[in-house]
Every structure is written in structure tokens, then in C-alpha cells.
């Protein structure tokens, strides 16, 4: 008898408490609805200090075939710090405040998520973040790209100061930018304020599409070593 | 500047191999992510594991692992002294059927002599979120991690490991 099973149960969702569960599930379903329909409606959730950036990671193991792997729209705005070493480029690709965040949003293809109709394709953890009097939401799942972005960042990269960006831009002209299904991991820092919510930080990873098998909860008995403990109170 | 090297080293602490000559059991356990604060919550695949000591105890029961971080991004949250990190990568597990201490699931069986050879399975995809104190930039090895969330996001069909 070999123990190939990891000594933890697989849970599709984790919420630290019922208040966090209510806030985060409502937040995510509303957010994705506007993300798919009209991203400008989301700007009221971002303050002048709020930050957003996107990272492409085409090397996460996945279920996609080669023709599905097309990241041309995202590469010119990707801030993946393991690939982008220039401090200046890193700074340029960090959106701070609603205006610069909207520019990045408009470089991202139009999308369709199916959280409401197919919740099994998504996974989420949400827990408190006392230093900001708020909480963190980590959301994992997939989306379809259903339309080309409002603005194509590749059109600007030749005129940008970054020669590297320009060269990549040349490789990724729009004729090779196919719209495909992709997977993502998105982390929000959310702060309740005046009866509303503010997104202090929004970090989006885009990766090649994977199926949702890794979210399907385990029904087999966990090994006897799988005891769990409640989450401890956090020190401020 | 939080760089790839720093985050890579954090995850390498999870991949340390037990060698009785180098570690006793306690120092081995304590070598897993020593930068966690004592009450920092750790969540693995949606399970709240507890704080630092519960996590280190629990991680012993995982098979030997290899993490490889392939994307990394972070924001500094103004006025809080904290950094929030979102990262992804690949991880694989030893498939010889033993925990890090060389134990098999069969409790009746005498413990197998420790054999440090690994039989690596296929790569899985993972995502992780860390909250660090900004002081990590100056004191990378002090207790600077406020929480760790770790989830497998892709498992290949040929993987023998059940997640």
C-alpha cells in the first residue's frame, strides 16, 4: 500500500468565516459579470492608490494543445517579474489608480466566465488580512476569450522605449493572436469602506487552459494523518 | 525588491530532503519555511492547516517535493508595511510511496530503512499567495510571512499522486 495521496483533503472553496464567505462570493460574482460585460463599471472599486498588474505564465503545466497557447495580447503588458527584469518596464506595467488600471484592462481580450452556470470550474480561498482591515480573495478558474481587446498593446510597443518589448511585439502581431480558452489565478486585496468595497490590490496570472480536475473534492477517505486544525487568530 | 531568487529560496525550504546525518527531526521540521510567523495562517488546497508549527508538522507527512516558481508578481500595499505576492509554477512529488521520513502508509510494516532515492512523478501546476512584511527586503530570513495559500491548479492524468 503506497501513499500517493497527499495528506490533506482537497477542498474547492475555503472561507475563513461566514462573513468573509458572503462578502467574497458576492464580490466575485459581481466582479466577473462586469469584467465580462463592461470593465469601466469596475473602476469605482479602485482608489487612486489601488494597484493592478497582470502576469503571463505560459510554462505552468496544462491541458492545452499548442494551437491554444496564444499570449500575444498579454505579453506586452505582462509584469511577470521572473521574466521582466528592467525596473523601468516593471514600473510601466504596474497600473496605479483607476485611469492607468483601465488602460491595462483595455489591453486584455474580451472574456466570458461561467462562474454562475458552472461553479465547479472555479476554486476560491478567502481569508482575513488584519493589516488592511480587509481580506484576501484568491480565485482560480477559466474563461473564454470572446473578442479582441479594445486596444492592442502590440500597436504601442514599437514606439515604447523598450527595445525588448518592441521585438516581442513584432513576433506577436494580431494575425497570430488567436482567441482561446485560458486559465487564471487572481488575487484581490479587498477593503470594506463606507458600506462599499475597495480593491487595494489586484494581481492576475494568465496561464494556458487546464481542466478543473484539481478542484474536484476528494471523496475517498483521507489517510489517518490528515488531522486539521482551526485557523489561528492572527497577530496584528 | 522582492526578486525571483528570494521567493525561490522560500519554496526550496519546502523541498529539503531529510538526512539523519544533517538533521534531527526537530531541526528538519523547523527548516520548512522558517520565515512564517508563529500564528500565520497556512491554507493548502483549501484546507486551513493552522499556524507555523502545525504547518511544519503537517508538511513532514507530504512526500518529497520539488517546486519551481515560473511567475511572480507583487504589490506593496501603501501604509501597511506589507507586500502581497501572487506566483505560479510547477511542483512534482516523489512517487516511491513514502513520506519525507521514509514512512509508508502501512502502519504494521516495520519502517523501511531510509532510502533517499526519489522517483519523481509528473509536474503539477500550482499557485501560491504570500503576504510578507516589507522588512523582508532587509531581513529576508526573519519571520516576515503573514500567510501562505498554496493550491494545486493542474494535475496531469498520468500523475500517481492523488491530490
JSON list of N, CA, C and O in Angstrom, two decimals, chain A residues 73-108:
[
{"chain": "A", "resi": 73, "resn": "UNK", "atom": "N", "xyz": [-1.51, 39.07, -26.95]},
{"chain": "A", "resi": 73, "resn": "UNK", "atom": "CA", "xyz": [-2.11, 40.29, -26.42]},
{"chain": "A", "resi": 73, "resn": "UNK", "atom": "C", "xyz": [-1.58, 40.64, -25.04]},
{"chain": "A", "resi": 73, "resn": "UNK", "atom": "O", "xyz": [-1.58, 41.81, -24.64]},
{"chain": "A", "resi": 74, "resn": "UNK", "atom": "N", "xyz": [-1.18, 39.61, -24.29]},
{"chain": "A", "resi": 74, "resn": "UNK", "atom": "CA", "xyz": [-0.81, 39.83, -22.89]},
{"chain": "A", "resi": 74, "resn": "UNK", "atom": "C", "xyz": [0.68, 40.13, -22.70]},
{"chain": "A", "resi": 74, "resn": "UNK", "atom": "O", "xyz": [1.04, 40.83, -21.76]},
{"chain": "A", "resi": 75, "resn": "UNK", "atom": "N", "xyz": [1.50, 39.58, -23.59]},
{"chain": "A", "resi": 75, "resn": "UNK", "atom": "CA", "xyz": [2.96, 39.71, -23.39]},
{"chain": "A", "resi": 75, "resn": "UNK", "atom": "C", "xyz": [3.40, 41.17, -23.23]},
{"chain": "A", "resi": 75, "resn": "UNK", "atom": "O", "xyz": [4.20, 41.48, -22.34]},
{"chain": "A", "resi": 76, "resn": "UNK", "atom": "N", "xyz": [2.90, 42.11, -24.07]},
{"chain": "A", "resi": 76, "resn": "UNK", "atom": "CA", "xyz": [3.40, 43.49, -23.92]},
{"chain": "A", "resi": 76, "resn": "UNK", "atom": "C", "xyz": [3.01, 44.16, -22.60]},
{"chain": "A", "resi": 76, "resn": "UNK", "atom": "O", "xyz": [3.58, 45.18, -22.25]},
{"chain": "A", "resi": 77, "resn": "UNK", "atom": "N", "xyz": [2.03, 43.58, -21.88]},
{"chain": "A", "resi": 77, "resn": "UNK", "atom": "CA", "xyz": [1.65, 44.18, -20.59]},
{"chain": "A", "resi": 77, "resn": "UNK", "atom": "C", "xyz": [1.98, 43.27, -19.42]},
{"chain": "A", "resi": 77, "resn": "UNK", "atom": "O", "xyz": [1.69, 43.58, -18.27]},
{"chain": "A", "resi": 78, "resn": "UNK", "atom": "N", "xyz": [2.62, 42.12, -19.69]},
{"chain": "A", "resi": 78, "resn": "UNK", "atom": "CA", "xyz": [2.91, 41.17, -18.62]},
{"chain": "A", "resi": 78, "resn": "UNK", "atom": "C", "xyz": [4.03, 41.68, -17.72]},
{"chain": "A", "resi": 78, "resn": "UNK", "atom": "O", "xyz": [5.09, 42.08, -18.19]},
{"chain": "A", "resi": 79, "resn": "UNK", "atom": "N", "xyz": [3.78, 41.63, -16.41]},
{"chain": "A", "resi": 79, "resn": "UNK", "atom": "CA", "xyz": [4.77, 42.10, -15.44]},
{"chain": "A", "resi": 79, "resn": "UNK", "atom": "C", "xyz": [5.43, 40.91, -14.74]},
{"chain": "A", "resi": 79, "resn": "UNK", "atom": "O", "xyz": [6.05, 41.10, -13.68]},
{"chain": "A", "resi": 80, "resn": "UNK", "atom": "N", "xyz": [5.30, 39.72, -15.25]},
{"chain": "A", "resi": 80, "resn": "UNK", "atom": "CA", "xyz": [5.91, 38.55, -14.62]},
{"chain": "A", "resi": 80, "resn": "UNK", "atom": "C", "xyz": [7.38, 38.85, -14.28]},
{"chain": "A", "resi": 80, "resn": "UNK", "atom": "O", "xyz": [8.23, 38.93, -15.15]},
{"chain": "A", "resi": 81, "resn": "UNK", "atom": "N", "xyz": [7.63, 39.04, -12.98]},
{"chain": "A", "resi": 81, "resn": "UNK", "atom": "CA", "xyz": [8.93, 39.54, -12.56]},
{"chain": "A", "resi": 81, "resn": "UNK", "atom": "C", "xyz": [10.04, 38.52, -12.75]},
{"chain": "A", "resi": 81, "resn": "UNK", "atom": "O", "xyz": [11.22, 38.86, -12.64]},
{"chain": "A", "resi": 82, "resn": "UNK", "atom": "N", "xyz": [9.66, 37.27, -13.02]},
{"chain": "A", "resi": 82, "resn": "UNK", "atom": "CA", "xyz": [10.72, 36.30, -13.31]},
{"chain": "A", "resi": 82, "resn": "UNK", "atom": "C", "xyz": [11.17, 36.39, -14.77]},
{"chain": "A", "resi": 82, "resn": "UNK", "atom": "O", "xyz": [12.16, 35.79, -15.16]},
{"chain": "A", "resi": 83, "resn": "UNK", "atom": "N", "xyz": [10.44, 37.15, -15.57]},
{"chain": "A", "resi": 83, "resn": "UNK", "atom": "CA", "xyz": [10.83, 37.35, -16.98]},
{"chain": "A", "resi": 83, "resn": "UNK", "atom": "C", "xyz": [11.23, 38.80, -17.27]},
{"chain": "A", "resi": 83, "resn": "UNK", "atom": "O", "xyz": [12.07, 39.05, -18.13]},
{"chain": "A", "resi": 84, "resn": "UNK", "atom": "N", "xyz": [10.55, 39.73, -16.62]},
{"chain": "A", "resi": 84, "resn": "UNK", "atom": "CA", "xyz": [10.76, 41.15, -16.91]},
{"chain": "A", "resi": 84, "resn": "UNK", "atom": "C", "xyz": [11.75, 41.71, -15.88]},
{"chain": "A", "resi": 84, "resn": "UNK", "atom": "O", "xyz": [11.42, 41.85, -14.71]},
{"chain": "A", "resi": 85, "resn": "UNK", "atom": "N", "xyz": [12.96, 41.99, -16.32]},
{"chain": "A", "resi": 85, "resn": "UNK", "atom": "CA", "xyz": [13.99, 42.38, -15.34]},
{"chain": "A", "resi": 85, "resn": "UNK", "atom": "C", "xyz": [14.19, 43.89, -15.27]},
{"chain": "A", "resi": 85, "resn": "UNK", "atom": "O", "xyz": [14.67, 44.39, -14.26]},
{"chain": "A", "resi": 86, "resn": "UNK", "atom": "N", "xyz": [13.83, 44.61, -16.31]},
{"chain": "A", "resi": 86, "resn": "UNK", "atom": "CA", "xyz": [14.07, 46.06, -16.30]},
{"chain": "A", "resi": 86, "resn": "UNK", "atom": "C", "xyz": [13.13, 46.75, -15.30]},
{"chain": "A", "resi": 86, "resn": "UNK", "atom": "O", "xyz": [11.91, 46.59, -15.37]},
{"chain": "A", "resi": 87, "resn": "UNK", "atom": "N", "xyz": [13.73, 47.50, -14.38]},
{"chain": "A", "resi": 87, "resn": "UNK", "atom": "CA", "xyz": [12.94, 48.18, -13.35]},
{"chain": "A", "resi": 87, "resn": "UNK", "atom": "C", "xyz": [11.95, 49.15, -14.01]},
{"chain": "A", "resi": 87, "resn": "UNK", "atom": "O", "xyz": [10.81, 49.30, -13.57]},
{"chain": "A", "resi": 88, "resn": "UNK", "atom": "N", "xyz": [12.39, 49.79, -15.08]},
{"chain": "A", "resi": 88, "resn": "UNK", "atom": "CA", "xyz": [11.54, 50.75, -15.76]},
{"chain": "A", "resi": 88, "resn": "UNK", "atom": "C", "xyz": [10.31, 50.07, -16.38]},
{"chain": "A", "resi": 88, "resn": "UNK", "atom": "O", "xyz": [9.19, 50.55, -16.26]},
{"chain": "A", "resi": 89, "resn": "UNK", "atom": "N", "xyz": [10.55, 48.93, -17.03]},
{"chain": "A", "resi": 89, "resn": "UNK", "atom": "CA", "xyz": [9.43, 48.20, -17.63]},
{"chain": "A", "resi": 89, "resn": "UNK", "atom": "C", "xyz": [8.47, 47.70, -16.55]},
{"chain": "A", "resi": 89, "resn": "UNK", "atom": "O", "xyz": [7.25, 47.77, -16.69]},
{"chain": "A", "resi": 90, "resn": "UNK", "atom": "N", "xyz": [9.05, 47.22, -15.43]},
{"chain": "A", "resi": 90, "resn": "UNK", "atom": "CA", "xyz": [8.20, 46.75, -14.34]},
{"chain": "A", "resi": 90, "resn": "UNK", "atom": "C", "xyz": [7.29, 47.88, -13.86]},
{"chain": "A", "resi": 90, "resn": "UNK", "atom": "O", "xyz": [6.11, 47.66, -13.56]},
{"chain": "A", "resi": 91, "resn": "UNK", "atom": "N", "xyz": [7.85, 49.07, -13.75]},
{"chain": "A", "resi": 91, "resn": "UNK", "atom": "CA", "xyz": [7.08, 50.21, -13.28]},
{"chain": "A", "resi": 91, "resn": "UNK", "atom": "C", "xyz": [6.00, 50.61, -14.30]},
{"chain": "A", "resi": 91, "resn": "UNK", "atom": "O", "xyz": [4.86, 50.90, -13.94]},
{"chain": "A", "resi": 92, "resn": "UNK", "atom": "N", "xyz": [6.37, 50.55, -15.59]},
{"chain": "A", "resi": 92, "resn": "UNK", "atom": "CA", "xyz": [5.41, 50.90, -16.64]},
{"chain": "A", "resi": 92, "resn": "UNK", "atom": "C", "xyz": [4.22, 49.95, -16.68]},
{"chain": "A", "resi": 92, "resn": "UNK", "atom": "O", "xyz": [3.13, 50.34, -17.07]},
{"chain": "A", "resi": 93, "resn": "UNK", "atom": "N", "xyz": [4.45, 48.71, -16.30]},
{"chain": "A", "resi": 93, "resn": "UNK", "atom": "CA", "xyz": [3.39, 47.71, -16.42]},
{"chain": "A", "resi": 93, "resn": "UNK", "atom": "C", "xyz": [2.58, 47.55, -15.13]},
{"chain": "A", "resi": 93, "resn": "UNK", "atom": "O", "xyz": [1.76, 46.64, -15.02]},
{"chain": "A", "resi": 94, "resn": "UNK", "atom": "N", "xyz": [2.82, 48.40, -14.16]},
{"chain": "A", "resi": 94, "resn": "UNK", "atom": "CA", "xyz": [2.05, 48.39, -12.93]},
{"chain": "A", "resi": 94, "resn": "UNK", "atom": "C", "xyz": [1.01, 49.50, -13.03]},
{"chain": "A", "resi": 94, "resn": "UNK", "atom": "O", "xyz": [1.34, 50.67, -13.18]},
{"chain": "A", "resi": 95, "resn": "UNK", "atom": "N", "xyz": [-0.27, 49.12, -12.99]},
{"chain": "A", "resi": 95, "resn": "UNK", "atom": "CA", "xyz": [-1.33, 50.12, -13.04]},
{"chain": "A", "resi": 95, "resn": "UNK", "atom": "C", "xyz": [-1.61, 50.63, -11.64]},
{"chain": "A", "resi": 95, "resn": "UNK", "atom": "O", "xyz": [-1.86, 49.84, -10.72]},
{"chain": "A", "resi": 96, "resn": "UNK", "atom": "N", "xyz": [-1.57, 51.95, -11.44]},
{"chain": "A", "resi": 96, "resn": "UNK", "atom": "CA", "xyz": [-1.89, 52.54, -10.14]},
{"chain": "A", "resi": 96, "resn": "UNK", "atom": "C", "xyz": [-2.97, 53.59, -10.36]},
{"chain": "A", "resi": 96, "resn": "UNK", "atom": "O", "xyz": [-2.77, 54.54, -11.13]},
{"chain": "A", "resi": 97, "resn": "UNK", "atom": "N", "xyz": [-4.09, 53.42, -9.67]},
{"chain": "A", "resi": 97, "resn": "UNK", "atom": "CA", "xyz": [-5.21, 54.34, -9.84]},
{"chain": "A", "resi": 97, "resn": "UNK", "atom": "C", "xyz": [-6.09, 53.95, -11.01]},
{"chain": "A", "resi": 97, "resn": "UNK", "atom": "O", "xyz": [-5.63, 53.26, -11.94]},
{"chain": "A", "resi": 98, "resn": "UNK", "atom": "N", "xyz": [-7.37, 54.36, -10.98]},
{"chain": "A", "resi": 98, "resn": "UNK", "atom": "CA", "xyz": [-8.35, 53.89, -11.97]},
{"chain": "A", "resi": 98, "resn": "UNK", "atom": "C", "xyz": [-7.95, 54.15, -13.42]},
{"chain": "A", "resi": 98, "resn": "UNK", "atom": "O", "xyz": [-8.17, 53.30, -14.28]},
{"chain": "A", "resi": 99, "resn": "UNK", "atom": "N", "xyz": [-7.34, 55.31, -13.68]},
{"chain": "A", "resi": 99, "resn": "UNK", "atom": "CA", "xyz": [-7.05, 55.64, -15.07]},
{"chain": "A", "resi": 99, "resn": "UNK", "atom": "C", "xyz": [-6.03, 54.68, -15.68]},
{"chain": "A", "resi": 99, "resn": "UNK", "atom": "O", "xyz": [-6.22, 54.14, -16.79]},
{"chain": "A", "resi": 100, "resn": "UNK", "atom": "N", "xyz": [-4.93, 54.48, -14.96]},
{"chain": "A", "resi": 100, "resn": "UNK", "atom": "CA", "xyz": [-3.90, 53.62, -15.54]},
{"chain": "A", "resi": 100, "resn": "UNK", "atom": "C", "xyz": [-4.33, 52.14, -15.49]},
{"chain": "A", "resi": 100, "resn": "UNK", "atom": "O", "xyz": [-3.92, 51.33, -16.33]},
{"chain": "A", "resi": 101, "resn": "UNK", "atom": "N", "xyz": [-5.17, 51.80, -14.52]},
{"chain": "A", "resi": 101, "resn": "UNK", "atom": "CA", "xyz": [-5.69, 50.43, -14.47]},
{"chain": "A", "resi": 101, "resn": "UNK", "atom": "C", "xyz": [-6.61, 50.17, -15.67]},
{"chain": "A", "resi": 101, "resn": "UNK", "atom": "O", "xyz": [-6.55, 49.11, -16.31]},
{"chain": "A", "resi": 102, "resn": "UNK", "atom": "N", "xyz": [-7.43, 51.16, -16.02]},
{"chain": "A", "resi": 102, "resn": "UNK", "atom": "CA", "xyz": [-8.33, 50.98, -17.17]},
{"chain": "A", "resi": 102, "resn": "UNK", "atom": "C", "xyz": [-7.55, 50.75, -18.46]},
{"chain": "A", "resi": 102, "resn": "UNK", "atom": "O", "xyz": [-7.95, 49.92, -19.29]},
{"chain": "A", "resi": 103, "resn": "UNK", "atom": "N", "xyz": [-6.43, 51.45, -18.61]},
{"chain": "A", "resi": 103, "resn": "UNK", "atom": "CA", "xyz": [-5.62, 51.24, -19.82]},
{"chain": "A", "resi": 103, "resn": "UNK", "atom": "C", "xyz": [-5.20, 49.78, -19.95]},
{"chain": "A", "resi": 103, "resn": "UNK", "atom": "O", "xyz": [-5.25, 49.19, -21.03]},
{"chain": "A", "resi": 104, "resn": "UNK", "atom": "N", "xyz": [-4.79, 49.20, -18.81]},
{"chain": "A", "resi": 104, "resn": "UNK", "atom": "CA", "xyz": [-4.40, 47.78, -18.84]},
{"chain": "A", "resi": 104, "resn": "UNK", "atom": "C", "xyz": [-5.61, 46.89, -19.13]},
{"chain": "A", "resi": 104, "resn": "UNK", "atom": "O", "xyz": [-5.52, 45.95, -19.93]},
{"chain": "A", "resi": 105, "resn": "UNK", "atom": "N", "xyz": [-6.75, 47.20, -18.48]},
{"chain": "A", "resi": 105, "resn": "UNK", "atom": "CA", "xyz": [-7.96, 46.40, -18.72]},
{"chain": "A", "resi": 105, "resn": "UNK", "atom": "C", "xyz": [-8.31, 46.36, -20.21]},
{"chain": "A", "resi": 105, "resn": "UNK", "atom": "O", "xyz": [-8.76, 45.36, -20.74]},
{"chain": "A", "resi": 106, "resn": "UNK", "atom": "N", "xyz": [-8.09, 47.52, -20.88]},
{"chain": "A", "resi": 106, "resn": "UNK", "atom": "CA", "xyz": [-8.50, 47.59, -22.28]},
{"chain": "A", "resi": 106, "resn": "UNK", "atom": "C", "xyz": [-7.54, 46.85, -23.22]},
{"chain": "A", "resi": 106, "resn": "UNK", "atom": "O", "xyz": [-7.85, 46.64, -24.38]},
{"chain": "A", "resi": 107, "resn": "UNK", "atom": "N", "xyz": [-6.37, 46.49, -22.69]},
{"chain": "A", "resi": 107, "resn": "UNK", "atom": "CA", "xyz": [-5.43, 45.68, -23.48]},
{"chain": "A", "resi": 107, "resn": "UNK", "atom": "C", "xyz": [-5.73, 44.18, -23.39]},
{"chain": "A", "resi": 107, "resn": "UNK", "atom": "O", "xyz": [-5.07, 43.37, -24.04]},
{"chain": "A", "resi": 108, "resn": "UNK", "atom": "N", "xyz": [-6.68, 43.83, -22.53]},
{"chain": "A", "resi": 108, "resn": "UNK", "atom": "CA", "xyz": [-6.97, 42.42, -22.29]},
{"chain": "A", "resi": 108, "resn": "UNK", "atom": "C", "xyz": [-8.18, 42.01, -23.13]},
{"chain": "A", "resi": 108, "resn": "UNK", "atom": "O", "xyz": [-9.18, 42.75, -23.19]}
]
